[in-house]
Amino acid sequence: MKTEYLNADSPADLSRAAHWLKHGELVAVPTETVYGLAADATNPTAVEKIFEAKGRPKNHPLITHIRDLDQLDFWAQRPPAWLYPVLESAWPGPLTVVLRKQPWVNPVVTGGLDSIGLRMPSHPALMNLLNIGQLAVAAPSANLYQQLTPTSPQQVCAALGGRIAAILDGGRCQLGTESTIVRISDNEVRVLRAGPLQRRELEALFPVPVVVPESHQEHVPGNKRVHYRPRTPVYLKSRNEIMSAGKRSDLVHLYFSDELSQWAAEQDDLQAIVMPADAAGYRHALYASLYQADQHQAGAIWIEMPPQAEGWDDIWDRLRRATLS
Ligand code: TXA
Ligand code: MG
């Protein structure tokens, strides 16, 4: 299949993307978190193509992206009344809520579960597309199964070019890690996947207790411990470990601290990628840098451990999942 390249700034290209989705084809779309691989969520045959294109197991549920809070009840049954004002303020944005699905929703969308993950994305091009087509789209991240999540159209093209109808280029994703996923019950909110919205923001948003597990737990198929990894083995190392190992030509380093910058400046031809030292900058660069590090085809990628600080939960989560064997 020839994959069309579409520009998110062009109204004609947005209409073309809507046309493909309406006709049951797949389009990779930008979101504020990462690129998604979209299909019309009301068309089970189209949604099935996502699993084929990605090589993703069919029991892994997808997130459905909606364009309006008014659509919540169309997809989900009996959300608690307190959820509406919460979503008024959190949406559009990087928050996915898991709720009981409406009986009509095809199980292909939810991996056979009786719950559904819903979010309203804030990327203007995707919102335009959903409005033009009057669409809701099921969309996992636009990578092949268990490969790195894409945050640029180039990365999507390398993974899925030739397998899907079109790629809508909306530039680099603003945030850089996948949305925070929470399961909603009447009296409690539980974080299922760490994301850009973290404990403090969640506690300010929700009027019920927010449960944040200490470490990753696989609640549903698809939320795997081993995930988000480049092909090259990844290790998390302390500053001291990196400096005392010295320059090794078989390694690529990712570091952010001033100490390692100084050290790196004294090494000749060190293969290294400098990361931003603040959480937002680091998050934005994370997948693109892992992708770039992978292109070196080195023996291993050594990553300087990020700070154990508030705001870095999703970064730690993705790095831990990238490093486990
Ligand atoms: O930021 C994001 O969330 C991106 C963009 C494209 O929106 N999407 C994304 O999708 O990360 P994906 O498929 O890579 O991850 C979806 C995950 C599933 O693996 C599962 O862990 C969780 O969402 N999920 C979806 N529906 C669920 C449900 N009904 N119950 C529990 N978890 C669910
Ligand atoms: Mg994914």
Coordinates of C-alpha atoms and ligand atoms in Angstrom, one line a residue:
M1 CA 0.0 0.0 0.0
K2 CA 1.2 3.5 -0.8
T3 CA 1.2 5.7 2.3
E4 CA 0.1 9.2 1.6
Y5 CA 1.9 12.1 3.3
L6 CA -0.5 14.7 4.5
N7 CA 0.2 18.1 6.0
A8 CA -1.8 19.0 9.1
D9 CA -1.8 22.7 8.2
S10 CA -3.6 22.1 4.9
P11 CA -7.5 22.0 5.0
A12 CA -7.5 19.8 1.9
D13 CA -5.1 17.3 3.5
L14 CA -7.3 17.3 6.7
S15 CA -10.3 16.5 4.6
R16 CA -8.3 13.7 2.8
A17 CA -7.4 12.2 6.2
A18 CA -11.1 12.3 7.3
H19 CA -12.0 10.7 3.9
W20 CA -9.6 7.8 4.6
L21 CA -10.9 7.3 8.1
K22 CA -14.6 7.4 7.0
H23 CA -13.7 4.8 4.4
G24 CA -12.3 2.4 7.0
E25 CA -8.6 3.1 6.5
L26 CA -5.9 3.8 9.0
V27 CA -4.3 7.2 9.4
A28 CA -1.4 8.0 11.7
V29 CA -2.2 11.3 13.5
P30 CA -0.4 13.7 15.8
T31 CA -1.5 14.1 19.4
E32 CA 0.0 16.3 22.1
T33 CA 1.5 13.2 23.7
V34 CA 2.7 10.9 20.9
Y35 CA 1.6 9.9 17.4
G36 CA -1.4 7.6 17.3
L37 CA -2.6 5.1 14.7
A38 CA -6.2 6.0 14.1
A39 CA -9.3 4.1 12.9
D40 CA -13.0 5.1 13.0
A41 CA -13.9 3.7 16.5
T42 CA -17.5 2.9 15.3
N43 CA -16.2 0.7 12.5
P44 CA -14.9 -2.7 13.8
T45 CA -13.5 -3.8 10.5
A46 CA -11.4 -0.6 10.4
V47 CA -10.3 -1.1 14.0
E48 CA -9.2 -4.6 13.3
K49 CA -6.7 -3.2 10.7
I50 CA -4.9 -1.5 13.6
F51 CA -3.9 -4.8 15.1
E52 CA -2.8 -6.2 11.8
A53 CA -0.7 -3.1 10.9
K54 CA 1.0 -3.0 14.3
G55 CA 1.3 -6.7 14.9
R56 CA -0.5 -6.1 18.2
P57 CA -2.3 -8.9 20.1
K58 CA -6.1 -8.5 19.8
N59 CA -6.7 -8.6 23.5
H60 CA -4.8 -5.3 24.1
P61 CA -7.4 -2.5 24.5
L62 CA -7.2 0.7 22.6
I63 CA -7.9 4.3 23.7
T64 CA -10.9 6.0 22.0
H65 CA -10.3 9.7 21.2
I66 CA -13.4 11.8 21.3
R67 CA -13.9 15.5 20.3
D68 CA -16.4 16.6 22.9
L69 CA -17.2 15.9 26.5
D70 CA -20.8 15.5 25.4
Q71 CA -19.8 12.2 23.8
L72 CA -18.7 10.7 27.1
D73 CA -22.1 9.1 27.7
F74 CA -22.3 7.8 24.2
W75 CA -19.3 5.5 24.9
A76 CA -19.4 5.0 28.7
Q77 CA -22.1 3.9 31.1
R78 CA -22.9 5.8 34.3
P79 CA -19.8 8.0 34.8
P80 CA -19.9 9.4 38.4
A81 CA -21.5 12.9 38.4
W82 CA -18.3 14.4 39.8
L83 CA -16.4 13.3 36.6
Y84 CA -17.9 15.9 34.3
P85 CA -16.5 19.0 36.0
V86 CA -13.2 17.2 36.3
L87 CA -13.0 16.6 32.6
E88 CA -14.3 20.1 31.8
S89 CA -11.0 21.2 33.2
A90 CA -8.6 18.3 32.3
W91 CA -9.8 17.9 28.7
P92 CA -8.6 18.4 26.1
G93 CA -5.3 17.0 27.5
P94 CA -3.2 14.0 28.3
L95 CA -5.6 12.2 30.6
T96 CA -7.3 8.9 29.7
V97 CA -10.2 7.7 31.8
V98 CA -11.3 4.1 32.0
L99 CA -15.0 3.6 32.5
R100 CA -17.6 0.9 32.0
K101 CA -18.3 0.7 28.2
Q102 CA -21.7 1.0 26.6
P103 CA -23.0 -2.4 25.5
W104 CA -23.0 -1.4 21.8
V105 CA -19.3 -0.7 21.7
N106 CA -17.6 -3.5 19.8
P107 CA -15.2 -5.6 21.9
V108 CA -12.5 -5.2 19.2
V109 CA -12.0 -1.6 20.5
T110 CA -11.7 -2.7 24.1
G111 CA -9.7 -5.9 23.7
G112 CA -12.8 -7.8 24.9
L113 CA -13.0 -5.9 28.2
D114 CA -16.2 -4.4 29.5
S115 CA -14.5 -1.1 30.1
I116 CA -13.3 1.6 27.7
G117 CA -10.4 4.1 27.8
L118 CA -11.5 7.6 26.6
R119 CA -9.6 10.8 26.1
M120 CA -10.0 14.1 24.3
P121 CA -6.7 15.0 22.8
S122 CA -5.5 18.6 22.6
H123 CA -3.6 18.7 19.3
P124 CA -5.4 21.2 17.1
A125 CA -4.9 19.3 13.9
L126 CA -6.4 16.1 15.4
M127 CA -9.3 18.1 16.9
N128 CA -10.0 19.6 13.5
L129 CA -9.9 16.2 11.9
L130 CA -12.3 14.8 14.4
N131 CA -14.6 17.7 13.9
I132 CA -14.5 17.7 10.1
G133 CA -15.3 14.0 10.0
Q134 CA -17.6 14.0 13.0
L135 CA -15.4 11.2 14.2
A136 CA -14.2 9.4 17.2
V137 CA -11.0 7.4 16.6
A138 CA -9.5 4.3 18.3
A139 CA -5.8 4.9 18.4
P140 CA -2.8 3.2 20.0
S141 CA 0.6 4.7 19.6
A142 CA 1.8 4.5 16.0
N143 CA 4.6 2.0 16.3
L144 CA 5.0 -1.7 15.6
Y145 CA 4.2 -3.8 18.6
Q146 CA 6.8 -3.5 21.4
Q147 CA 8.9 -1.0 19.5
L148 CA 9.6 2.6 20.4
T149 CA 6.7 5.0 20.6
P150 CA 6.9 7.7 17.8
T151 CA 6.9 11.4 18.6
S152 CA 7.7 12.6 15.0
P153 CA 6.2 11.8 11.6
Q154 CA 9.6 10.5 10.4
Q155 CA 9.6 7.9 13.2
V156 CA 6.0 6.9 12.2
C157 CA 7.0 6.6 8.6
A158 CA 10.0 4.3 9.4
A159 CA 7.7 2.0 11.3
L160 CA 4.4 2.0 9.4
G161 CA 5.2 3.4 5.9
G162 CA 3.6 1.1 3.3
R163 CA 1.2 -0.4 5.9
I164 CA -1.4 2.4 6.3
A165 CA -3.3 4.8 4.1
A166 CA -1.8 8.1 5.3
I167 CA 0.4 9.9 7.8
L168 CA -0.8 13.3 9.0
D169 CA 2.3 15.4 9.7
G170 CA 1.6 17.7 12.7
G171 CA 5.2 18.2 13.7
R172 CA 7.0 17.0 16.8
C173 CA 4.6 16.0 19.7
Q174 CA 4.6 18.7 22.4
L175 CA 4.6 16.5 25.5
G176 CA 6.4 13.3 24.5
T177 CA 5.1 10.5 26.7
E178 CA 1.8 8.7 26.5
S179 CA -1.2 10.0 28.5
T180 CA -1.8 9.3 32.1
I181 CA -4.4 6.5 32.4
V182 CA -6.8 6.3 35.4
R183 CA -9.5 3.9 36.2
I184 CA -12.6 5.7 37.5
S185 CA -14.7 4.2 40.3
D186 CA -17.4 5.9 42.3
N187 CA -15.2 6.5 45.3
E188 CA -11.6 6.3 44.0
V189 CA -9.3 7.0 41.0
R190 CA -6.5 4.6 40.3
V191 CA -3.5 5.4 38.1
L192 CA -3.0 2.5 35.6
R193 CA -0.2 4.2 33.6
A194 CA 2.0 7.1 34.6
G195 CA 1.9 10.0 32.2
P196 CA 2.4 13.8 31.9
L197 CA -0.3 14.5 34.5
Q198 CA 1.0 13.3 37.9
R199 CA 0.1 12.9 41.5
R200 CA -0.1 16.5 42.4
E201 CA -2.2 17.6 39.4
L202 CA -4.4 14.5 39.8
E203 CA -5.0 15.2 43.5
A204 CA -6.0 18.8 42.6
L205 CA -8.3 17.6 39.9
F206 CA -10.3 14.8 41.5
P207 CA -12.7 15.1 44.5
V208 CA -12.0 11.4 45.5
P209 CA -8.8 9.7 46.7
V210 CA -6.2 9.1 44.0
V211 CA -4.3 5.8 44.3
V212 CA -0.8 5.9 42.7
P213 CA 0.9 2.5 42.8
E214 CA 4.5 2.6 43.8
S215 CA 5.6 0.6 40.8
H216 CA 4.1 -0.5 37.6
Q217 CA 1.3 -3.2 37.7
E218 CA 0.0 -4.9 34.7
H219 CA -3.8 -4.5 35.2
V220 CA -4.8 -5.3 31.7
P221 CA -3.2 -7.0 28.7
G222 CA -1.2 -4.4 26.8
N223 CA 0.0 -2.6 29.9
K224 CA 3.2 -4.6 29.8
R225 CA 6.2 -4.3 32.2
V226 CA 8.5 -4.8 29.2
H227 CA 7.7 -2.1 26.8
Y228 CA 8.9 1.1 25.1
R229 CA 12.3 -0.2 24.3
P230 CA 14.8 0.4 21.5
R231 CA 16.5 -2.6 19.9
T232 CA 19.8 -1.7 21.6
P233 CA 20.0 -2.9 25.2
V234 CA 19.4 0.0 27.7
Y235 CA 21.0 0.4 31.1
L236 CA 20.3 3.0 33.8
K237 CA 23.6 4.1 35.4
S238 CA 24.7 6.5 38.1
R239 CA 27.1 9.4 37.3
N240 CA 29.9 7.6 39.1
E241 CA 29.4 4.4 37.2
I242 CA 29.5 6.3 33.9
M243 CA 32.6 8.3 34.7
S244 CA 34.5 5.4 36.2
A245 CA 33.9 3.2 33.2
G246 CA 35.5 5.8 31.1
K247 CA 35.0 6.3 27.3
R248 CA 33.9 3.1 25.6
S249 CA 33.4 3.0 21.9
D250 CA 30.7 0.4 22.1
L251 CA 28.3 2.7 24.1
V252 CA 26.0 5.6 23.4
H253 CA 25.4 7.8 26.5
L254 CA 22.3 9.9 27.3
Y255 CA 23.1 12.3 30.1
F256 CA 21.7 15.6 31.5
S257 CA 23.9 16.7 34.4
D258 CA 26.5 19.4 34.4
E259 CA 29.0 16.9 35.9
L260 CA 28.6 14.6 33.0
S261 CA 28.7 17.4 30.5
Q262 CA 32.1 18.4 31.9
W263 CA 33.3 14.9 31.9
A264 CA 32.0 14.4 28.3
A265 CA 33.8 17.5 27.1
E266 CA 37.1 15.9 28.2
Q267 CA 36.5 12.6 26.2
D268 CA 37.3 12.5 22.5
D269 CA 34.6 11.3 20.2
L270 CA 32.3 10.2 22.9
Q271 CA 29.0 8.9 21.4
A272 CA 26.5 10.9 23.4
I273 CA 23.2 12.7 23.4
V274 CA 22.6 15.5 25.8
M275 CA 19.2 15.6 27.4
P276 CA 17.4 18.6 28.9
A277 CA 17.7 18.8 32.7
D278 CA 14.0 19.7 33.4
A279 CA 11.2 17.2 33.3
A280 CA 9.2 18.8 30.6
G281 CA 12.2 19.1 28.3
Y282 CA 13.4 15.6 29.1
R283 CA 9.9 14.1 28.5
H284 CA 9.7 16.0 25.1
A285 CA 13.1 14.6 24.0
L286 CA 12.9 11.1 25.5
Y287 CA 11.6 8.9 22.7
A288 CA 13.3 10.9 20.0
S289 CA 16.6 10.5 21.8
L290 CA 16.2 6.8 22.3
Y291 CA 15.4 6.5 18.7
Q292 CA 18.4 8.5 17.7
A293 CA 20.6 6.4 20.1
D294 CA 19.3 3.2 18.5
Q295 CA 20.5 4.4 15.1
H296 CA 24.1 4.2 16.3
Q297 CA 23.8 0.4 16.4
A298 CA 26.0 0.5 19.5
G299 CA 26.5 -2.4 21.9
A300 CA 24.4 -0.7 24.6
I301 CA 22.8 2.6 25.6
W302 CA 23.8 3.9 29.0
I303 CA 21.4 6.4 30.5
E304 CA 22.3 8.7 33.4
M305 CA 19.6 8.1 36.1
P306 CA 17.2 11.0 36.0
P307 CA 16.4 12.9 39.3
Q308 CA 14.2 11.1 41.9
A309 CA 12.0 14.1 42.0
E310 CA 8.3 15.1 41.6
G311 CA 7.2 15.4 38.0
W312 CA 9.5 12.6 36.7
D313 CA 7.2 9.6 37.4
D314 CA 6.4 8.9 33.8
I315 CA 10.0 9.3 32.7
W316 CA 11.1 6.8 35.3
D317 CA 8.3 4.4 34.3
R318 CA 9.3 4.4 30.7
L319 CA 13.0 4.1 31.4
R320 CA 12.5 1.2 33.8
R321 CA 10.3 -0.6 31.2
A322 CA 13.0 0.1 28.5
T323 CA 15.7 -1.4 30.7
L324 CA 14.2 -4.6 32.0
S325 CA 15.2 -7.9 30.4
Ligands
TXA1 O1 -1.2 9.3 24.8 C1 -1.7 8.3 24.6 O2 -2.4 7.7 25.4 C2 -1.5 7.7 23.2 C3 -2.1 8.7 22.2 C4 -2.1 8.1 20.8 O3 -3.4 9.0 22.6 N1 -2.0 6.4 23.0 C5 -1.5 5.3 23.6 O4 -2.1 4.1 23.3 O5 -0.5 5.3 24.3 P1 -1.5 2.6 23.5 O6 -2.3 1.6 22.8 O7 -0.1 2.6 23.2 O8 -1.8 2.3 25.0 C6 -3.1 2.1 25.3 C7 -3.1 1.5 26.7 C8 -3.3 0.0 26.7 O9 -2.2 -0.7 26.5 C9 -3.9 -0.2 28.1 O10 -2.8 -0.3 28.9 C10 -4.7 1.0 28.3 O11 -4.3 2.0 27.4 N2 -6.1 0.8 28.2 C11 -6.9 1.1 27.1 N3 -8.2 0.7 27.4 C12 -8.2 0.3 28.6 C13 -9.2 -0.3 29.5 N4 -10.5 -0.5 29.1 N5 -8.8 -0.7 30.7 C14 -7.6 -0.6 31.1 N6 -6.6 -0.1 30.4 C15 -6.9 0.3 29.2
MG2 MG 2.0 2.2 22.9

